[in-house]
PDB file of C-alpha atoms in Angstrom:
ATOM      1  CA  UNK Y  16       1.587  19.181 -66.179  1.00  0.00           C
ATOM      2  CA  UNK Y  17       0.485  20.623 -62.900  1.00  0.00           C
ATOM      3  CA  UNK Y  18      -2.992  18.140 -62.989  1.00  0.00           C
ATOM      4  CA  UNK Y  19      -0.368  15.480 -63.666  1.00  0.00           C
ATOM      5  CA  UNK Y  20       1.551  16.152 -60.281  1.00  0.00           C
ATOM      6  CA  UNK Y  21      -1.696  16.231 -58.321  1.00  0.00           C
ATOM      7  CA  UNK Y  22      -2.930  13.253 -59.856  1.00  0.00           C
ATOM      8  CA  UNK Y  23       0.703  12.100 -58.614  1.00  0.00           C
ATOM      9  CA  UNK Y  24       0.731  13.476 -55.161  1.00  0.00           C
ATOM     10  CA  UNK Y  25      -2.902  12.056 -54.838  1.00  0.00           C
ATOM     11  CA  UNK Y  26      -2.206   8.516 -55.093  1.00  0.00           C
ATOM     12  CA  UNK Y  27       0.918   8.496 -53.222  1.00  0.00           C
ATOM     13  CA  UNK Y  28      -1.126  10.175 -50.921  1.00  0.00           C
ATOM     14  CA  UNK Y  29      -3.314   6.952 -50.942  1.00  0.00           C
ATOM     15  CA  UNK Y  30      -0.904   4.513 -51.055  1.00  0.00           C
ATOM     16  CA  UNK Y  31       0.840   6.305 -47.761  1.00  0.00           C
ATOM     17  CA  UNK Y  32      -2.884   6.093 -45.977  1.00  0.00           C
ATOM     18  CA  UNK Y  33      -3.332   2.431 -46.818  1.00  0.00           C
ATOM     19  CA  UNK Y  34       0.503   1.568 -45.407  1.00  0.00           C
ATOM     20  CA  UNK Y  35      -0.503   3.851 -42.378  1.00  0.00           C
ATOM     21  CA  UNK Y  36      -3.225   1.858 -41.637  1.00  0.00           C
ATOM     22  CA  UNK Y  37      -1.810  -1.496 -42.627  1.00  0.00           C
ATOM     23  CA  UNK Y  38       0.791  -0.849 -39.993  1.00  0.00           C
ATOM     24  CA  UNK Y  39      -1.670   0.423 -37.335  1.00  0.00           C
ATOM     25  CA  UNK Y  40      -4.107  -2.601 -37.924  1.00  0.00           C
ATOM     26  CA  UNK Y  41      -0.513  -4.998 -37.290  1.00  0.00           C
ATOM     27  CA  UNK Y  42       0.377  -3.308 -34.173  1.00  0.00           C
ATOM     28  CA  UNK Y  43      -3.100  -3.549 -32.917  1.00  0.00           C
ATOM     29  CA  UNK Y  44      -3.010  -7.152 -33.472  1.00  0.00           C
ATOM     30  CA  UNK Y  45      -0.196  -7.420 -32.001  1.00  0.00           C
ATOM     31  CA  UNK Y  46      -0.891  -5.313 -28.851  1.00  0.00           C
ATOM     32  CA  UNK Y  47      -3.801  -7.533 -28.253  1.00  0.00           C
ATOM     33  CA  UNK Y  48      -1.964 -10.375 -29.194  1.00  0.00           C
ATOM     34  CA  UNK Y  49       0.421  -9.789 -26.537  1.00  0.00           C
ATOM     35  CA  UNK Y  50      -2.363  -9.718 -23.193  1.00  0.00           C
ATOM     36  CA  UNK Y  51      -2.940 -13.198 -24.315  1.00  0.00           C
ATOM     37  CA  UNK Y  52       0.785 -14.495 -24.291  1.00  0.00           C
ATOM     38  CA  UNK Y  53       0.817 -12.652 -20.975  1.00  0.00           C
ATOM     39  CA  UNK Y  54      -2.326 -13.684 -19.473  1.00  0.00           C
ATOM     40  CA  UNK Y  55      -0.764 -17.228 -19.827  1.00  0.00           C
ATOM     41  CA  UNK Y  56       2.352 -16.361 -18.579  1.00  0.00           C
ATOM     42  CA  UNK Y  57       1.209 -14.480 -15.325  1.00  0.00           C
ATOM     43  CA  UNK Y  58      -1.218 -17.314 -14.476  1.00  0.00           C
ATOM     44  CA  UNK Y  59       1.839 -19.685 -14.585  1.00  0.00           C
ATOM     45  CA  UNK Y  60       3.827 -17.269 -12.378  1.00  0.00           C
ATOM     46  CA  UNK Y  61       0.836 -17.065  -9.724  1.00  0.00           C
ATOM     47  CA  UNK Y  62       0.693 -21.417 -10.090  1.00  0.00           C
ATOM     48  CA  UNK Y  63       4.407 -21.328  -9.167  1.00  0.00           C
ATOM     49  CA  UNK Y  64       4.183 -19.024  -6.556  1.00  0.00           C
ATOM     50  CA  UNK Y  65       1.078 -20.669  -4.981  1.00  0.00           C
ATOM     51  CA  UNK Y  66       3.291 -23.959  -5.375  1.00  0.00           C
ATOM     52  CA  UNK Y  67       6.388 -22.536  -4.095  1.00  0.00           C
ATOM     53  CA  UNK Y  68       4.384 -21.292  -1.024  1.00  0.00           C
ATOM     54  CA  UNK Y  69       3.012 -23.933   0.135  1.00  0.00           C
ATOM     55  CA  UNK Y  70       6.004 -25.577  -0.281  1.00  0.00           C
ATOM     56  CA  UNK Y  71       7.827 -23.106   2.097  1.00  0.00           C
ATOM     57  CA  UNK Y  72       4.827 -23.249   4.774  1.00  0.00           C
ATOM     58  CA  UNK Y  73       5.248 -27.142   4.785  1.00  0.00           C
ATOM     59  CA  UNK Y  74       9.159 -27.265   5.177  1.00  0.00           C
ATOM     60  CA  UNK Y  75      11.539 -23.909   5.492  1.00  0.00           C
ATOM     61  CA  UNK Y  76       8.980 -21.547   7.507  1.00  0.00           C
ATOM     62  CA  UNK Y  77      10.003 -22.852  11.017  1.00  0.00           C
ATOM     63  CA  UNK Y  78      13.944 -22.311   9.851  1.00  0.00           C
ATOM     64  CA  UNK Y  79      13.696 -19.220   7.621  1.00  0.00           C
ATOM     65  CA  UNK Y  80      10.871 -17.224   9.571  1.00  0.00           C
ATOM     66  CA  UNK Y  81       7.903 -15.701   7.860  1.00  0.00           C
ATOM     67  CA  UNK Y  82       8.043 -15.760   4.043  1.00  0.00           C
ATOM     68  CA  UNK Y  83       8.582 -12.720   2.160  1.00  0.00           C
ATOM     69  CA  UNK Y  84       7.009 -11.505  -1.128  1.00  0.00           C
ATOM     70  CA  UNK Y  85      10.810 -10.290  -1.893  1.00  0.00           C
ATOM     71  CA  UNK Y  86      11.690 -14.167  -1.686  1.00  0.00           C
ATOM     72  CA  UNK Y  87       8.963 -15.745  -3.748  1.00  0.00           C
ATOM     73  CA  UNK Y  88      10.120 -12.517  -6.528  1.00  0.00           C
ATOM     74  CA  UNK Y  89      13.522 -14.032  -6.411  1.00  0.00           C
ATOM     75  CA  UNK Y  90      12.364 -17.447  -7.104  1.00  0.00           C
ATOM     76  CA  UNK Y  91      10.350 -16.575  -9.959  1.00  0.00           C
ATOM     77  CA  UNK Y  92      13.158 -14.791 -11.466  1.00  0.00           C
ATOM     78  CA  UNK Y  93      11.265 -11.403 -11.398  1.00  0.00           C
ATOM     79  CA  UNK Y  94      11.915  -8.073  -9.798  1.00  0.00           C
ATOM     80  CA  UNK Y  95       9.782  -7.975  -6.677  1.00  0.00           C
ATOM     81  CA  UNK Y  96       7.398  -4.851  -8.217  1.00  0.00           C
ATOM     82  CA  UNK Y  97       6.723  -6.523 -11.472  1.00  0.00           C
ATOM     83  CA  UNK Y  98       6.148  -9.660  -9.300  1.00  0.00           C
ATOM     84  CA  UNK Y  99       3.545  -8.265  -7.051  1.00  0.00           C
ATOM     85  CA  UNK Y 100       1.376  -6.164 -10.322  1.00  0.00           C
ATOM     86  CA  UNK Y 101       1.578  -9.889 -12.136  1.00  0.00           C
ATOM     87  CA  UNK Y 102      -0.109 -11.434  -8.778  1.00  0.00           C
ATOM     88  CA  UNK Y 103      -2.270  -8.273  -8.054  1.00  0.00           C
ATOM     89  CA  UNK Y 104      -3.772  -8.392 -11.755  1.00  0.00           C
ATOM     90  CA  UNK Y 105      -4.270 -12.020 -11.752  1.00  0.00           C
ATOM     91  CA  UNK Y 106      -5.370 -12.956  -8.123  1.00  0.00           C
ATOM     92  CA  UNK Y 107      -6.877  -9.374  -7.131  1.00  0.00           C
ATOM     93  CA  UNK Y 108      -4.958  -9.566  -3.829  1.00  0.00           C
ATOM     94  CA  UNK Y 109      -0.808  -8.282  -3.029  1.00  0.00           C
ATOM     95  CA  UNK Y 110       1.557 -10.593  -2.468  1.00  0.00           C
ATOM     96  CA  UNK Y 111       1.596 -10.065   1.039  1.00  0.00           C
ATOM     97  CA  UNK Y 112      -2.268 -10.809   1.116  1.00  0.00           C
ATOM     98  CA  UNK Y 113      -1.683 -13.187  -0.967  1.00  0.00           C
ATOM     99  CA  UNK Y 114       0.976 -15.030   1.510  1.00  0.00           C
ATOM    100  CA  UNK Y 115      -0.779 -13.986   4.720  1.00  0.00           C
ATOM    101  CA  UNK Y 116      -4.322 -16.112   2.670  1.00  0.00           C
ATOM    102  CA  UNK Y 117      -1.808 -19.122   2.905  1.00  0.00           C
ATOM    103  CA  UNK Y 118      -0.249 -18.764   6.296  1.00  0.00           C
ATOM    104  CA  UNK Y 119      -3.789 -18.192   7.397  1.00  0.00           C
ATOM    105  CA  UNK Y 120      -5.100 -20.977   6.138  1.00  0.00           C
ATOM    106  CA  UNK Y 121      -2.093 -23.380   7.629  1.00  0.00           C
ATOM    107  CA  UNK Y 122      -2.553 -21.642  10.999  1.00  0.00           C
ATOM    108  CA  UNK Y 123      -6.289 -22.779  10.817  1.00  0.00           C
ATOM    109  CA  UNK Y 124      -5.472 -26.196   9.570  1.00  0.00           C
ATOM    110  CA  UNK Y 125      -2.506 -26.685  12.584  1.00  0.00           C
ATOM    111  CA  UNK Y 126      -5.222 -25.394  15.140  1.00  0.00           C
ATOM    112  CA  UNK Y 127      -7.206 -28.434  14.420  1.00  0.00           C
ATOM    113  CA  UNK Y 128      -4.523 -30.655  15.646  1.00  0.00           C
ATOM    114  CA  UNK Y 129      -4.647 -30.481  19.501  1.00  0.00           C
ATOM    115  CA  UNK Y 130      -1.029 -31.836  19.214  1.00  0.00           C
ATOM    116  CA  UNK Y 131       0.308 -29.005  18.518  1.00  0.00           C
ATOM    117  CA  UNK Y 132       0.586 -25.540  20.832  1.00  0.00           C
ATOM    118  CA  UNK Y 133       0.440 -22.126  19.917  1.00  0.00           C
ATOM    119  CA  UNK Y 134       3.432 -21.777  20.124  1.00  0.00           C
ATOM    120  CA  UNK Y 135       4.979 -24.530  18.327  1.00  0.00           C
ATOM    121  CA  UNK Y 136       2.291 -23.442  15.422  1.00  0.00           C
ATOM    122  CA  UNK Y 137       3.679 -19.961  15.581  1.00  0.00           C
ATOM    123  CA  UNK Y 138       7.176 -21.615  15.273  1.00  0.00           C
ATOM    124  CA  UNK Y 139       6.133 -23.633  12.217  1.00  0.00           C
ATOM    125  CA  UNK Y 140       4.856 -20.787  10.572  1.00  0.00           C
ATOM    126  CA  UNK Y 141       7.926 -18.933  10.784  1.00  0.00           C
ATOM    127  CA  UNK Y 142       7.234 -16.179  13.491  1.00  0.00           C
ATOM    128  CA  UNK Y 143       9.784 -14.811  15.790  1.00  0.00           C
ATOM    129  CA  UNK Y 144       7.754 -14.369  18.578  1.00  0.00           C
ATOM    130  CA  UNK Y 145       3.962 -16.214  20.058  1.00  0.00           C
ATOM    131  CA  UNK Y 146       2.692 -12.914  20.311  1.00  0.00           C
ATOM    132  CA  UNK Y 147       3.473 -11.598  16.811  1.00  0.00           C
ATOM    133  CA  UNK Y 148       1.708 -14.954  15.336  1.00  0.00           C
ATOM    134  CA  UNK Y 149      -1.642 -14.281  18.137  1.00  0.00           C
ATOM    135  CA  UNK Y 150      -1.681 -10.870  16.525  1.00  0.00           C
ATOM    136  CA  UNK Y 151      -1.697 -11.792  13.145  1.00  0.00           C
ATOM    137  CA  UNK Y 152      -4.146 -13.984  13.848  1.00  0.00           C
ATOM    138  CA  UNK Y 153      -6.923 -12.112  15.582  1.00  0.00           C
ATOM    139  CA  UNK Y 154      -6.518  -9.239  13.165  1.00  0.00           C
ATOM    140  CA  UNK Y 155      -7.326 -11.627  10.364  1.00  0.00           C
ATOM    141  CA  UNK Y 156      -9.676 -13.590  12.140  1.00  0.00           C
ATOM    142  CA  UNK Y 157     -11.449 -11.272  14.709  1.00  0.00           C
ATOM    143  CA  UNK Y 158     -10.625 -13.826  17.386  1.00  0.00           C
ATOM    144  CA  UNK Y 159      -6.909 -15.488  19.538  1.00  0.00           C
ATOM    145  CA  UNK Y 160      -5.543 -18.837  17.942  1.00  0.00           C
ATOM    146  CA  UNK Y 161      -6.870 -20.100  21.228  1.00  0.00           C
ATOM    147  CA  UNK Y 162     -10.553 -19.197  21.029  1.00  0.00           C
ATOM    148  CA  UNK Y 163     -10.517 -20.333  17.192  1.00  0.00           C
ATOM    149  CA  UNK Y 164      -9.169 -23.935  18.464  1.00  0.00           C
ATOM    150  CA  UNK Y 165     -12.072 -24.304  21.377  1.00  0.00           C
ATOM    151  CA  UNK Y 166     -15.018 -22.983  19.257  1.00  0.00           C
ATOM    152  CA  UNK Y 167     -13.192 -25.604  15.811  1.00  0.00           C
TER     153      UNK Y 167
END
Protein backbone atom coordinates (compact mmCIF):
# COMPACT_ATOMS: atom_id res chain seq x y z
CA UNK A 1 0.00 0.00 0.00
CA UNK A 2 2.86 2.27 0.85
CA UNK A 3 4.42 1.76 -3.09
CA UNK A 4 0.85 2.66 -4.00
CA UNK A 5 1.01 6.17 -2.20
CA UNK A 6 4.40 6.93 -3.72
CA UNK A 7 3.38 5.93 -7.00
CA UNK A 8 0.48 8.50 -5.98
CA UNK A 9 2.49 11.29 -4.57
CA UNK A 10 4.84 10.83 -7.67
CA UNK A 11 2.55 11.75 -10.32
CA UNK A 12 0.83 14.44 -8.57
CA UNK A 13 4.15 15.45 -8.08
CA UNK A 14 4.38 15.60 -11.96
CA UNK A 15 1.30 16.90 -12.76
CA UNK A 16 2.08 19.97 -10.11
CA UNK A 17 5.65 20.50 -12.14
CA UNK A 18 3.97 20.56 -15.53
CA UNK A 19 1.11 23.27 -14.15
CA UNK A 20 4.19 25.12 -12.55
CA UNK A 21 5.71 25.47 -15.63
CA UNK A 22 2.65 25.89 -17.79
CA UNK A 23 1.96 28.94 -15.70
CA UNK A 24 5.56 30.26 -15.75
CA UNK A 25 5.85 29.76 -19.63
CA UNK A 26 2.16 32.09 -19.72
CA UNK A 27 3.50 34.77 -17.62
CA UNK A 28 6.64 34.89 -19.58
CA UNK A 29 4.68 35.37 -22.62
CA UNK A 30 2.93 37.66 -21.27
CA UNK A 31 5.72 39.76 -19.65
CA UNK A 32 7.24 39.98 -23.02
CA UNK A 33 4.10 40.45 -24.52
CA UNK A 34 3.56 43.46 -22.59
CA UNK A 35 7.14 45.63 -23.79
CA UNK A 36 5.53 45.34 -27.11
CA UNK A 37 2.00 46.87 -26.24
CA UNK A 38 4.17 49.42 -24.45
CA UNK A 39 6.78 50.08 -26.89
CA UNK A 40 3.77 51.18 -29.09
CA UNK A 41 2.21 53.06 -26.63
CA UNK A 42 5.30 55.18 -25.43
CA UNK A 43 6.25 55.94 -29.05
CA UNK A 44 2.69 57.43 -29.46
CA UNK A 45 3.13 59.42 -26.22
CA UNK A 46 6.66 60.86 -27.45
CA UNK A 47 4.62 61.63 -31.24
CA UNK A 48 2.10 63.61 -29.14
CA UNK A 49 4.39 65.31 -27.14
CA UNK A 50 6.72 66.21 -30.07
CA UNK A 51 3.29 67.41 -31.72
CA UNK A 52 2.02 69.17 -28.79
CA UNK A 53 5.42 71.02 -28.60
CA UNK A 54 5.75 72.35 -31.49
CA UNK A 55 2.46 73.34 -31.33
CA UNK A 56 3.12 75.42 -28.12
CA UNK A 57 6.51 76.97 -29.65
CA UNK A 58 4.38 78.14 -32.72
CA UNK A 59 1.39 79.75 -30.74
CA UNK A 60 1.19 79.89 -26.62
CA UNK A 61 5.11 80.31 -25.84
CA UNK A 62 5.12 84.17 -26.18
CA UNK A 63 1.79 84.20 -23.72
CA UNK A 64 2.51 81.27 -21.37
CA UNK A 65 6.45 81.64 -21.05
CA UNK A 66 8.81 78.75 -21.43
CA UNK A 67 7.13 75.33 -21.66
CA UNK A 68 7.34 72.97 -18.92
CA UNK A 69 7.82 69.16 -18.93
CA UNK A 70 5.07 69.33 -15.95
CA UNK A 71 2.67 70.82 -18.75
CA UNK A 72 3.26 68.50 -21.66
CA UNK A 73 2.72 65.47 -18.49
CA UNK A 74 -0.62 67.04 -17.97
CA UNK A 75 -1.57 66.95 -21.52
CA UNK A 76 -0.72 63.48 -22.03
CA UNK A 77 -2.73 62.51 -19.14
CA UNK A 78 0.36 61.09 -17.26
CA UNK A 79 2.03 61.87 -13.99
CA UNK A 80 5.02 64.03 -14.84
CA UNK A 81 7.72 61.06 -13.55
CA UNK A 82 6.17 58.31 -15.53
CA UNK A 83 6.05 60.95 -18.35
CA UNK A 84 9.66 61.82 -18.40
CA UNK A 85 11.02 57.60 -17.97
CA UNK A 86 8.41 56.99 -21.14
CA UNK A 87 10.39 59.94 -23.12
CA UNK A 88 13.84 59.09 -21.54
CA UNK A 89 13.48 55.27 -22.67
CA UNK A 90 12.20 56.08 -26.01
CA UNK A 91 14.10 59.29 -27.15
CA UNK A 92 17.35 58.78 -24.84
CA UNK A 93 17.08 62.45 -23.78
CA UNK A 94 14.71 64.13 -20.45
CA UNK A 95 12.01 65.99 -21.12
CA UNK A 96 13.64 69.07 -20.43
CA UNK A 97 16.38 68.13 -23.09
CA UNK A 98 13.97 67.04 -24.93
CA UNK A 99 12.02 70.61 -24.93
CA UNK A 100 15.19 72.72 -24.77
CA UNK A 101 16.18 70.30 -28.57
CA UNK A 102 12.90 72.10 -29.78
CA UNK A 103 13.20 75.59 -28.43
CA UNK A 104 16.70 75.33 -29.75
CA UNK A 105 15.95 74.51 -32.88
CA UNK A 106 13.06 77.45 -33.23
CA UNK A 107 15.59 79.92 -31.78
CA UNK A 108 17.94 78.89 -34.73
CA UNK A 109 15.22 78.91 -37.27
CA UNK A 110 13.87 82.71 -35.93
CA UNK A 111 17.64 83.85 -36.10
CA UNK A 112 17.51 83.38 -39.77
CA UNK A 113 14.86 85.92 -40.16
CA UNK A 114 16.60 89.36 -39.83
CA UNK A 115 13.00 90.58 -39.08
CA UNK A 116 12.97 89.62 -36.02
CA UNK A 117 15.28 90.90 -32.79
CA UNK A 118 16.60 89.12 -30.04
CA UNK A 119 14.49 90.15 -28.15
CA UNK A 120 11.27 89.72 -29.78
CA UNK A 121 12.72 85.94 -30.46
CA UNK A 122 13.29 85.60 -26.77
CA UNK A 123 9.64 86.85 -26.35
CA UNK A 124 8.30 84.27 -28.80
CA UNK A 125 9.96 81.62 -27.17
CA UNK A 126 8.48 82.28 -23.97
CA UNK A 127 11.39 83.81 -21.83
CA UNK A 128 10.93 86.34 -19.18
CA UNK A 129 13.87 88.13 -19.69
CA UNK A 130 16.61 88.79 -23.16
CA UNK A 131 19.24 87.75 -21.02
CA UNK A 132 17.81 84.45 -19.72
CA UNK A 133 17.06 83.44 -23.59
CA UNK A 134 21.15 84.77 -24.61
CA UNK A 135 22.11 82.39 -21.84
CA UNK A 136 20.33 79.54 -22.85
CA UNK A 137 21.53 80.00 -25.95
CA UNK A 138 25.29 80.22 -25.72
CA UNK A 139 25.32 77.38 -23.23
CA UNK A 140 23.73 75.20 -25.86
CA UNK A 141 25.39 76.61 -28.65
CA UNK A 142 28.90 77.79 -27.46
CA UNK A 143 28.15 81.16 -29.01
CA UNK A 144 25.32 84.73 -28.32
CA UNK A 145 22.05 84.58 -30.54
CA UNK A 146 23.84 87.50 -32.10
CA UNK A 147 27.09 85.93 -33.29
CA UNK A 148 24.99 82.74 -34.48
CA UNK A 149 22.77 85.27 -36.74
CA UNK A 150 26.07 87.12 -38.39
CA UNK A 151 28.15 83.92 -38.97
CA UNK A 152 24.11 82.03 -40.44
Amino acid sequence: ELSHIKTYLDIEKVRFEENIELLLNYCLRFYDRQFITREEINHSVVQQFDRLLRDYIRTQAAQQGVPTVAYFADRCNLSTAYFGQVIKSETKLTAKEYINDRLLTAAKEQLHDERFTITQISENLGFEYPQHFIRFFKQRTGQTPSAYRKIG
